[in-house]
């Protein structure tokens, strides 16, 4: 059952809203044993890379596209650092509507680009950063009367609330900390709204601290001012002027949370640790929270024994180039057993 059908009672859907789905949502929440021990906490990972297009975007995209269809939209438009475009293109393909995606030229991970092209979207590479591409997408959507499916579309954030609801259902309570990467700042805002909604309807009895993590080279919410030239290896969160900054600030303030930044080196080290000790392969942006938890632990600011959920927002397979830049190459041998046994001698 997809997000719309499963949570129709909590979402702004009507009987006219098409119950489209590609099987999004209901992703696993996994206890990360080895890294929990290392950090002295109970660490849970929400595997959003298990969504149909490989990232959390599908939860909100299914709502945005369903509502666009309900309203008779002729086409979809978005700007993206990659995952939104993959998700929009997938749902547009299934719904049979054209989709235009604007990407910052040369700054999108290979897997995401392949997805958008394979799903059949019209892919436009803009010589500018994501923030500029989003301005252009909004303006084009308005002049053409097409539906914009970035997180400025309120239905996106509605659908993304479902991640919070699933965490409460899986844990049977809220975590102490909710650790999440922050780019355009929609997801942290959606989770906060989702948790608050669950508290209002009595499904949980308290709220947790919202801990947002940004890349040091694209950290407007940490520095408190827009970043004109964002730069980070975590291209998904290479964003200098988040459209949902106001909502994210509210989430952090209301929950006594924090924004923190981590360097690219810390992000890559966390990605390797998560893969090699946790068996979980997430894309670089998704590893900013783990990098941040490690940093807070080193600074003596990670309380022992707390329960933390971290959102692994995108699948590691999305960005094979960054992964390959960190690891060695396979050991090449001839097709004979002696060479193989030699390798296995250690
Ligand atoms: N993690 C991943 C893997 C993402 O793709 C994004 C955002 C984020 C985290 C940050 O989420 O923007 O809601 O704060 N990606 C967008 C995109 C911007 O175009 O795919 P956010």
Coordinates of N, CA and C in Angstrom, one line a residue, residues 50-283:
X50 N 15.3 2.8 0.1 CA 14.5 1.7 -0.4 C 13.2 2.2 -1.1
X51 N 13.0 3.5 -1.2 CA 11.8 4.0 -2.0 C 12.0 3.7 -3.5
X52 N 10.9 3.7 -4.2 CA 11.0 3.3 -5.6 C 12.1 4.0 -6.5
X53 N 12.2 5.3 -6.3 CA 13.3 6.0 -7.1 C 14.6 6.1 -6.3
X54 N 14.6 5.5 -5.1 CA 15.9 5.5 -4.3 C 16.1 6.6 -3.4
X55 N 15.0 7.4 -3.1 CA 15.2 8.5 -2.1 C 13.8 8.8 -1.5
X56 N 13.9 9.6 -0.4 CA 12.7 10.0 0.4 C 11.7 10.8 -0.5
X57 N 12.2 11.4 -1.6 CA 11.4 12.3 -2.3 C 10.1 11.7 -2.8
X58 N 10.1 10.4 -3.0 CA 8.9 9.7 -3.5 C 7.6 9.9 -2.6
X59 N 7.9 10.0 -1.3 CA 6.8 10.2 -0.3 C 6.0 11.4 -0.6
X60 N 6.7 12.5 -0.9 CA 6.0 13.8 -1.2 C 5.6 13.9 -2.7
X61 N 6.4 13.3 -3.5 CA 6.1 13.4 -5.0 C 4.8 12.7 -5.3
X62 N 4.5 11.6 -4.7 CA 3.3 10.9 -5.0 C 2.1 11.8 -4.7
X63 N 2.2 12.5 -3.6 CA 1.1 13.5 -3.3 C 1.1 14.6 -4.2
X64 N 2.2 15.2 -4.5 CA 2.3 16.4 -5.4 C 1.7 16.0 -6.8
X65 N 2.1 14.8 -7.3 CA 1.6 14.4 -8.6 C 0.2 14.1 -8.6
X66 N -0.3 13.4 -7.6 CA -1.7 13.1 -7.5 C -2.6 14.3 -7.5
X67 N -2.1 15.3 -6.7 CA -2.9 16.6 -6.6 C -2.8 17.3 -7.9
X68 N -1.7 17.3 -8.6 CA -1.5 17.9 -9.9 C -2.5 17.3 -10.9
X69 N -2.6 16.0 -10.9 CA -3.5 15.3 -11.8 C -5.0 15.6 -11.4
X70 N -5.2 15.7 -10.1 CA -6.6 16.1 -9.7 C -7.0 17.4 -10.2
X71 N -6.0 18.3 -10.3 CA -6.2 19.7 -10.7 C -6.1 19.8 -12.3
X72 N -5.9 18.7 -12.9 CA -5.8 18.7 -14.4 C -4.5 19.3 -15.0
X73 N -3.4 19.2 -14.2 CA -2.1 19.8 -14.7 C -1.7 19.1 -16.1
X74 N -1.1 20.0 -16.9 CA -0.7 19.5 -18.3 C 0.7 18.9 -18.2
X75 N 1.5 19.5 -17.3 CA 2.9 19.0 -17.2 C 3.5 19.4 -15.8
X76 N 4.6 18.7 -15.5 CA 5.2 18.9 -14.2 C 6.6 19.6 -14.4
X77 N 7.0 20.5 -13.5 CA 8.3 21.1 -13.6 C 9.0 21.1 -12.2
X78 N 10.3 20.9 -12.2 CA 11.0 21.0 -11.0 C 12.5 21.4 -11.3
X79 N 13.1 22.0 -10.3 CA 14.6 22.1 -10.3 C 15.1 21.1 -9.3
X80 N 16.3 20.7 -9.4 CA 16.7 19.6 -8.5 C 18.2 19.4 -8.5
X81 N 18.7 19.0 -7.3 CA 20.1 18.6 -7.2 C 20.2 17.1 -7.6
X82 N 19.1 16.5 -8.0 CA 19.1 15.2 -8.6 C 18.0 14.3 -8.1
X83 N 17.7 14.2 -6.8 CA 16.7 13.2 -6.4 C 15.3 13.6 -6.7
X84 N 15.0 14.9 -6.5 CA 13.7 15.4 -6.8 C 13.4 15.1 -8.3
X85 N 14.4 15.3 -9.2 CA 14.1 15.1 -10.6 C 13.9 13.7 -10.9
X86 N 14.6 12.8 -10.2 CA 14.4 11.3 -10.5 C 13.0 10.9 -10.1
X87 N 12.6 11.4 -8.9 CA 11.3 11.1 -8.4 C 10.2 11.7 -9.3
X88 N 10.3 13.0 -9.6 CA 9.3 13.6 -10.4 C 9.2 12.9 -11.8
X89 N 10.3 12.6 -12.4 CA 10.3 11.9 -13.7 C 9.6 10.5 -13.6
X90 N 9.9 9.8 -12.5 CA 9.3 8.5 -12.3 C 7.8 8.6 -12.2
X91 N 7.3 9.4 -11.4 CA 5.8 9.5 -11.2 C 5.1 10.1 -12.4
X92 N 5.8 11.1 -13.1 CA 5.3 11.6 -14.3 C 5.2 10.5 -15.4
X93 N 6.2 9.7 -15.5 CA 6.1 8.6 -16.4 C 4.9 7.7 -16.2
X94 N 4.8 7.3 -14.9 CA 3.7 6.4 -14.6 C 2.3 7.1 -14.8
X95 N 2.3 8.4 -14.6 CA 1.0 9.1 -14.7 C 0.7 9.5 -16.2
X96 N 1.8 9.4 -17.0 CA 1.6 9.8 -18.4 C 1.5 11.3 -18.6
X97 N 2.2 12.1 -17.8 CA 2.3 13.5 -18.0 C 3.7 13.9 -18.3
X98 N 3.9 14.9 -19.2 CA 5.3 15.4 -19.5 C 5.9 16.0 -18.2
X99 N 7.3 15.9 -18.1 CA 8.0 16.4 -17.0 C 9.2 17.1 -17.4
X100 N 9.4 18.3 -16.9 CA 10.6 19.1 -17.3 C 11.5 19.3 -16.0
X101 N 12.7 18.9 -16.1 CA 13.6 19.0 -14.9 C 14.8 19.9 -15.2
X102 N 15.1 20.8 -14.2 CA 16.2 21.7 -14.4 C 17.3 21.3 -13.4
X103 N 18.5 21.0 -13.9 CA 19.6 20.6 -13.0 C 20.7 21.5 -13.1
X104 N 21.4 21.7 -12.0 CA 22.7 22.5 -12.0 C 23.7 21.8 -12.9
X105 N 24.1 22.3 -14.0 CA 25.0 21.6 -15.0 C 26.2 21.1 -14.3
X106 N 26.5 19.8 -14.5 CA 27.7 19.2 -14.0 C 27.8 18.9 -12.6
X107 N 26.7 19.1 -11.8 CA 26.7 19.0 -10.4 C 25.7 18.0 -9.9
X108 N 25.3 17.1 -10.7 CA 24.3 16.0 -10.3 C 24.9 14.7 -10.4
X109 N 24.8 13.9 -9.4 CA 25.4 12.5 -9.3 C 24.8 11.7 -10.5
X110 N 25.7 10.8 -11.0 CA 25.5 10.1 -12.2 C 24.2 9.2 -12.2
X111 N 23.9 8.6 -11.1 CA 22.8 7.7 -11.0 C 21.5 8.5 -11.2
X112 N 21.4 9.6 -10.6 CA 20.2 10.5 -10.6 C 20.0 11.0 -12.0
X113 N 21.0 11.4 -12.7 CA 20.9 11.9 -14.1 C 20.4 10.7 -14.9
X114 N 21.0 9.5 -14.8 CA 20.5 8.4 -15.5 C 19.1 8.1 -15.3
X115 N 18.6 8.2 -14.1 CA 17.2 8.0 -13.8 C 16.3 9.0 -14.5
X116 N 16.6 10.3 -14.3 CA 15.7 11.3 -15.0 C 15.6 11.0 -16.5
X117 N 16.7 10.7 -17.1 CA 16.7 10.5 -18.5 C 16.0 9.2 -18.9
X118 N 16.2 8.1 -18.1 CA 15.6 6.9 -18.4 C 14.0 7.0 -18.2
X119 N 13.6 7.7 -17.2 CA 12.2 7.8 -17.0 C 11.5 8.7 -18.1
X120 N 12.3 9.3 -18.8 CA 11.8 10.0 -20.0 C 11.5 11.5 -19.8
X121 N 12.0 12.1 -18.7 CA 11.8 13.6 -18.5 C 12.6 14.4 -19.6
X122 N 12.2 15.6 -19.8 CA 13.0 16.5 -20.6 C 14.0 17.1 -19.6
X123 N 15.3 16.8 -19.7 CA 16.3 17.2 -18.7 C 17.1 18.4 -19.3
X124 N 17.0 19.5 -18.5 CA 17.7 20.7 -18.9 C 18.8 21.0 -17.9
X125 N 20.1 21.1 -18.4 CA 21.2 21.5 -17.5 C 21.4 23.0 -17.5
X126 N 21.2 23.6 -16.3 CA 21.3 25.1 -16.2 C 22.7 25.4 -15.8
X127 N 23.3 26.4 -16.5 CA 24.7 26.8 -16.1 C 24.5 27.8 -14.9
X128 N 24.3 27.2 -13.7 CA 24.1 28.0 -12.5 C 23.8 27.0 -11.4
X129 N 23.7 27.5 -10.2 CA 23.5 26.6 -9.1 C 22.0 26.2 -8.9
X130 N 21.7 25.3 -8.0 CA 20.4 24.9 -7.7 C 19.4 26.1 -7.4
X131 N 19.9 27.0 -6.6 CA 19.0 28.1 -6.2 C 18.5 28.9 -7.4
X132 N 19.4 29.1 -8.3 CA 19.0 29.8 -9.5 C 18.1 29.0 -10.4
X133 N 18.4 27.7 -10.5 CA 17.5 26.8 -11.3 C 16.1 26.7 -10.7
X134 N 16.0 26.8 -9.4 CA 14.7 26.8 -8.8 C 13.9 28.1 -9.1
X135 N 14.6 29.2 -9.1 CA 13.9 30.4 -9.4 C 13.4 30.3 -10.9
X136 N 14.2 29.8 -11.7 CA 13.8 29.7 -13.2 C 12.6 28.7 -13.3
X137 N 12.7 27.6 -12.6 CA 11.6 26.6 -12.7 C 10.3 27.2 -12.2
X138 N 10.3 28.0 -11.1 CA 9.1 28.6 -10.6 C 8.5 29.5 -11.6
X139 N 9.4 30.3 -12.1 CA 8.9 31.3 -13.1 C 8.4 30.7 -14.3
X140 N 9.0 29.6 -14.8 CA 8.5 28.9 -16.1 C 7.2 28.2 -15.8
X141 N 7.1 27.6 -14.6 CA 5.8 26.9 -14.2 C 4.7 27.9 -14.2
X142 N 5.0 29.1 -13.7 CA 3.9 30.1 -13.6 C 3.5 30.6 -15.0
X143 N 4.5 30.9 -15.8 CA 4.1 31.4 -17.2 C 3.4 30.3 -18.0
X144 N 3.8 29.1 -17.9 CA 3.2 28.0 -18.7 C 2.0 27.4 -18.1
X145 N 1.7 27.7 -16.8 CA 0.6 27.1 -16.1 C 0.8 25.6 -15.8
X146 N 2.1 25.2 -15.6 CA 2.4 23.8 -15.3 C 2.6 23.7 -13.7
X147 N 2.5 22.5 -13.2 CA 2.6 22.3 -11.8 C 4.0 22.2 -11.4
X148 N 4.4 23.0 -10.4 CA 5.8 23.0 -9.8 C 5.7 21.9 -8.7
X149 N 6.7 21.0 -8.8 CA 6.7 19.9 -7.8 C 7.9 19.9 -6.9
X150 N 8.5 21.0 -6.8 CA 9.5 21.2 -5.7 C 8.8 21.3 -4.4
X151 N 9.6 21.4 -3.3 CA 8.9 21.4 -2.0 C 8.2 22.7 -1.7
X152 N 8.3 23.7 -2.6 CA 7.4 24.9 -2.4 C 6.0 24.4 -2.7
X153 N 5.8 23.3 -3.3 CA 4.5 22.7 -3.5 C 4.1 22.1 -2.1
X154 N 3.0 22.6 -1.5 CA 2.7 22.2 -0.1 C 2.4 20.7 0.0
X155 N 2.0 20.1 -1.1 CA 1.6 18.6 -1.0 C 2.9 17.8 -0.8
X156 N 4.0 18.3 -1.3 CA 5.3 17.5 -1.1 C 5.5 17.3 0.4
X157 N 5.4 18.4 1.1 CA 5.7 18.3 2.6 C 4.7 17.5 3.3
X158 N 3.4 17.5 2.8 CA 2.4 16.7 3.4 C 2.8 15.2 3.3
X159 N 3.1 14.8 2.1 CA 3.5 13.4 1.9 C 4.7 13.0 2.7
X160 N 5.7 13.9 2.8 CA 6.9 13.6 3.5 C 6.7 13.4 5.0
X161 N 5.5 13.9 5.5 CA 5.2 13.7 7.0 C 5.1 12.2 7.3
X162 N 4.8 11.4 6.3 CA 4.6 10.0 6.5 C 5.8 9.3 7.1
X163 N 7.0 9.9 6.8 CA 8.2 9.3 7.4 C 8.2 9.3 8.9
X164 N 7.7 10.4 9.4 CA 7.6 10.6 10.9 C 6.6 9.6 11.5
X165 N 5.5 9.5 10.8 CA 4.5 8.6 11.3 C 5.0 7.2 11.4
X166 N 5.7 6.8 10.3 CA 6.3 5.4 10.3 C 7.3 5.2 11.4
X167 N 8.1 6.2 11.7 CA 9.0 6.1 12.8 C 8.3 5.8 14.1
X168 N 7.3 6.6 14.4 CA 6.5 6.5 15.6 C 5.9 5.1 15.7
X169 N 5.4 4.6 14.6 CA 4.8 3.3 14.6 C 5.8 2.2 14.8
X170 N 7.0 2.3 14.2 CA 8.0 1.3 14.3 C 8.6 1.3 15.7
X171 N 8.9 2.4 16.2 CA 9.5 2.5 17.6 C 8.5 2.3 18.7
X172 N 7.3 2.7 18.4 CA 6.2 2.7 19.4 C 6.3 3.9 20.3
X173 N 7.2 4.9 19.9 CA 7.4 6.1 20.7 C 8.2 7.1 19.8
X174 N 8.5 8.3 20.2 CA 9.4 9.1 19.5 C 10.9 8.9 19.9
X175 N 11.8 9.1 19.0 CA 13.2 9.0 19.5 C 13.5 10.2 20.4
X176 N 14.7 10.3 21.0 CA 15.2 11.5 21.7 C 15.6 12.6 20.7
X177 N 16.4 12.1 19.7 CA 16.9 13.0 18.7 C 16.5 12.5 17.3
X178 N 16.1 13.4 16.4 CA 15.9 13.1 15.1 C 17.0 13.8 14.2
X179 N 17.8 13.0 13.6 CA 19.0 13.6 12.9 C 18.8 13.5 11.4
X180 N 18.9 14.6 10.7 CA 18.5 14.6 9.3 C 19.4 15.6 8.5
X181 N 19.7 15.3 7.3 CA 20.4 16.2 6.5 C 19.5 17.4 6.0
X182 N 20.1 18.6 5.9 CA 19.2 19.7 5.5 C 19.8 20.4 4.2
X183 N 19.0 20.5 3.2 CA 19.4 21.2 2.0 C 18.5 22.3 1.7
X184 N 17.4 22.0 1.0 CA 16.4 23.1 0.8 C 15.4 23.2 2.0
X185 N 15.7 22.4 3.0 CA 15.0 22.5 4.3 C 13.6 22.0 4.3
X186 N 13.1 21.3 3.3 CA 11.7 20.8 3.3 C 11.6 19.6 4.2
X187 N 12.5 18.7 4.2 CA 12.3 17.4 4.8 C 12.3 17.6 6.4
X188 N 13.2 18.4 6.9 CA 13.2 18.5 8.4 C 11.9 19.2 8.8
X189 N 11.4 20.1 7.9 CA 10.1 20.8 8.3 C 8.9 19.8 8.2
X190 N 9.0 18.9 7.2 CA 7.9 17.9 7.0 C 7.9 16.9 8.2
X191 N 9.1 16.5 8.6 CA 9.1 15.5 9.8 C 8.6 16.2 11.0
X192 N 9.0 17.4 11.2 CA 8.5 18.1 12.4 C 7.0 18.2 12.4
X193 N 6.5 18.6 11.3 CA 5.0 18.7 11.1 C 4.3 17.4 11.4
X194 N 5.0 16.3 10.9 CA 4.4 15.0 11.0 C 4.4 14.5 12.5
X195 N 5.5 14.8 13.2 CA 5.6 14.4 14.6 C 4.5 15.2 15.4
X196 N 4.4 16.5 15.1 CA 3.5 17.4 15.8 C 2.1 16.9 15.6
X197 N 1.8 16.6 14.3 CA 0.4 16.1 14.0 C 0.1 14.8 14.8
X198 N 1.1 13.9 14.9 CA 0.9 12.7 15.7 C 0.7 13.0 17.2
X199 N 1.3 14.0 17.7 CA 1.1 14.4 19.1 C -0.3 14.9 19.3
X200 N -0.7 15.8 18.3 CA -2.0 16.4 18.4 C -3.1 15.3 18.4
X201 N -3.0 14.3 17.7 CA -4.0 13.2 17.6 C -3.8 12.1 18.7
X202 N -2.8 12.4 19.5 CA -2.6 11.5 20.7 C -1.9 10.2 20.4
X203 N -1.2 10.1 19.2 CA -0.4 8.9 18.9 C 0.9 8.8 19.6
X204 N 1.4 10.0 20.0 CA 2.7 10.1 20.8 C 2.4 11.1 21.9
X205 N 3.2 11.0 23.0 CA 2.9 11.9 24.1 C 4.0 13.0 24.3
X206 N 5.1 12.9 23.5 CA 6.1 14.0 23.6 C 6.7 14.2 22.3
X207 N 7.6 15.2 22.2 CA 8.3 15.4 20.9 C 9.8 15.4 21.1
X208 N 10.5 15.2 20.1 CA 12.0 15.0 20.2 C 12.7 16.2 19.6
X209 N 14.0 16.2 19.8 CA 14.8 17.3 19.3 C 15.1 17.1 17.8
X210 N 14.9 18.2 17.1 CA 15.2 18.1 15.6 C 16.7 18.6 15.4
X211 N 17.5 17.6 14.9 CA 18.9 18.0 14.8 C 19.2 18.0 13.2
X212 N 19.4 19.2 12.7 CA 19.7 19.3 11.3 C 21.1 19.4 10.9
X213 N 21.6 18.7 9.9 CA 23.0 18.7 9.6 C 23.2 19.2 8.1
X214 N 24.1 20.2 8.0 CA 24.4 20.7 6.7 C 25.9 20.5 6.4
X215 N 26.2 20.6 5.1 CA 27.6 20.5 4.7 C 28.3 21.9 4.9
X216 N 29.5 21.9 5.4 CA 30.2 23.1 5.8 C 30.2 24.2 4.7
X217 N 30.3 23.7 3.4 CA 30.4 24.6 2.3 C 29.0 25.1 1.8
X218 N 28.0 24.6 2.5 CA 26.6 25.0 2.1 C 25.8 25.0 3.3
X219 N 26.1 25.9 4.2 CA 25.5 25.8 5.6 C 24.8 27.1 6.0
X220 N 23.8 27.6 5.1 CA 23.2 28.8 5.4 C 22.4 28.8 6.8
X221 N 21.9 27.7 7.2 CA 21.2 27.6 8.4 C 22.0 27.6 9.6
X222 N 23.3 27.3 9.4 CA 24.3 27.3 10.6 C 24.9 28.7 10.7
X223 N 25.2 29.3 9.5 CA 25.8 30.6 9.6 C 24.8 31.7 9.8
X224 N 23.5 31.4 9.4 CA 22.5 32.4 9.6 C 22.3 33.3 8.4
X225 N 23.0 33.1 7.3 CA 22.8 33.9 6.1 C 23.0 33.0 4.8
X226 N 22.3 33.4 3.8 CA 22.4 32.7 2.5 C 23.9 32.5 2.1
X227 N 24.2 31.5 1.4 CA 25.5 31.2 1.0 C 25.5 31.3 -0.6
X228 N 26.1 32.3 -1.1 CA 26.0 32.6 -2.6 C 26.6 31.5 -3.5
X229 N 27.7 30.9 -3.0 CA 28.4 29.9 -3.8 C 28.5 28.6 -3.1
X230 N 27.4 27.9 -2.9 CA 27.5 26.6 -2.1 C 28.4 25.6 -2.8
X231 N 29.2 24.9 -2.1 CA 30.0 23.8 -2.6 C 30.2 22.7 -1.6
X232 N 29.9 21.5 -2.1 CA 30.2 20.3 -1.2 C 30.1 19.0 -2.1
X233 N 30.9 18.0 -1.6 CA 30.8 16.7 -2.3 C 29.4 16.1 -2.2
X234 N 28.7 16.5 -1.2 CA 27.3 16.0 -1.0 C 26.4 16.9 -1.9
X235 N 26.4 16.6 -3.2 CA 25.7 17.5 -4.2 C 24.2 17.6 -3.9
X236 N 23.6 16.6 -3.3 CA 22.2 16.7 -3.0 C 21.8 17.9 -2.1
X237 N 22.8 18.3 -1.3 CA 22.5 19.4 -0.3 C 23.4 20.6 -0.6
X238 N 23.8 20.7 -1.9 CA 24.6 21.9 -2.3 C 23.6 23.0 -2.6
X239 N 23.1 23.6 -1.6 CA 22.1 24.6 -1.7 C 22.4 25.8 -0.8
X240 N 22.3 27.0 -1.3 CA 22.8 28.2 -0.5 C 21.6 29.0 0.1
X241 N 20.4 28.8 -0.5 CA 19.3 29.7 0.0 C 18.0 28.9 0.1
X242 N 17.9 28.0 1.1 CA 16.8 27.1 1.2 C 15.4 27.7 1.3
X243 N 14.5 27.2 0.4 CA 13.2 27.9 0.3 C 12.4 27.6 1.6
X244 N 12.6 26.5 2.3 CA 11.9 26.3 3.6 C 12.7 26.6 4.8
X245 N 13.6 27.6 4.7 CA 14.5 28.0 5.8 C 13.6 28.4 7.0
X246 N 12.5 29.1 6.8 CA 11.7 29.6 7.9 C 11.1 28.5 8.7
X247 N 10.6 27.5 7.9 CA 10.0 26.3 8.6 C 11.0 25.5 9.3
X248 N 12.1 25.4 8.8 CA 13.2 24.6 9.4 C 13.7 25.2 10.7
X249 N 13.8 26.6 10.6 CA 14.2 27.3 11.8 C 13.2 27.1 12.9
X250 N 11.9 27.2 12.5 CA 10.9 27.0 13.5 C 10.9 25.6 14.1
X251 N 11.2 24.6 13.3 CA 11.2 23.2 13.8 C 12.3 23.1 14.8
X252 N 13.5 23.6 14.5 CA 14.6 23.5 15.4 C 14.4 24.3 16.7
X253 N 13.8 25.5 16.5 CA 13.6 26.4 17.7 C 12.5 25.7 18.6
X254 N 11.4 25.3 18.0 CA 10.3 24.7 18.9 C 10.7 23.4 19.5
X255 N 11.7 22.7 18.9 CA 12.0 21.4 19.5 C 13.3 21.4 20.3
X256 N 13.8 22.6 20.6 CA 15.1 22.8 21.2 C 16.2 22.0 20.5
X257 N 16.1 22.0 19.2 CA 17.1 21.3 18.4 C 18.3 22.2 18.1
X258 N 19.0 21.7 17.0 CA 20.2 22.5 16.6 C 20.5 22.3 15.1
X259 N 21.1 23.2 14.5 CA 21.7 23.0 13.2 C 23.2 22.9 13.4
X260 N 23.9 21.9 12.8 CA 25.3 21.8 12.8 C 25.8 21.6 11.4
X261 N 27.1 21.9 11.2 CA 27.7 21.6 9.9 C 28.8 20.6 10.0
X262 N 29.1 19.9 9.0 CA 30.2 18.9 8.9 C 30.9 19.1 7.6
X263 N 32.2 18.9 7.7 CA 33.1 19.1 6.5 C 32.9 17.9 5.5
X264 N 33.3 18.1 4.3 CA 33.2 17.0 3.3 C 34.0 15.8 3.7
X265 N 35.2 16.0 4.3 CA 36.0 14.9 4.8 C 35.2 14.1 5.9
X266 N 34.5 14.8 6.8 CA 33.7 14.1 7.8 C 32.6 13.4 7.2
X267 N 32.0 13.9 6.2 CA 30.8 13.3 5.5 C 31.3 12.0 4.8
X268 N 32.5 12.1 4.1 CA 33.0 10.9 3.4 C 33.4 9.8 4.4
X269 N 34.0 10.2 5.5 CA 34.5 9.2 6.5 C 33.2 8.5 7.1
X270 N 32.2 9.3 7.3 CA 31.0 8.7 7.9 C 30.3 7.8 6.9
X271 N 30.4 8.1 5.6 CA 29.8 7.3 4.6 C 30.5 5.9 4.5
X272 N 31.8 6.0 4.6 CA 32.6 4.8 4.6 C 32.4 3.9 5.9
X273 N 32.3 4.6 7.0 CA 32.0 3.9 8.3 C 30.7 3.2 8.2
X274 N 29.7 3.9 7.7 CA 28.3 3.4 7.7 C 28.3 2.1 6.8
X275 N 29.0 2.2 5.6 CA 29.0 1.1 4.7 C 29.8 -0.1 5.3
X276 N 31.0 0.2 5.8 CA 31.9 -0.9 6.2 C 31.6 -1.5 7.5
X277 N 31.0 -0.7 8.4 CA 30.7 -1.2 9.8 C 29.2 -1.4 10.0
X278 N 28.4 -0.7 9.1 CA 26.9 -0.9 9.3 C 26.3 -1.7 8.2
X279 N 27.0 -1.9 7.1 CA 26.4 -2.6 6.0 C 25.3 -1.8 5.3
X280 N 25.4 -0.4 5.5 CA 24.3 0.4 4.9 C 25.0 1.4 4.0
X281 N 24.6 1.4 2.7 CA 25.3 2.3 1.7 C 24.3 3.4 1.3
X282 N 24.7 4.6 1.8 CA 23.8 5.7 1.6 C 24.6 6.8 0.9
X283 N 24.0 7.7 0.2 CA 24.7 8.7 -0.6 C 25.3 9.7 0.4

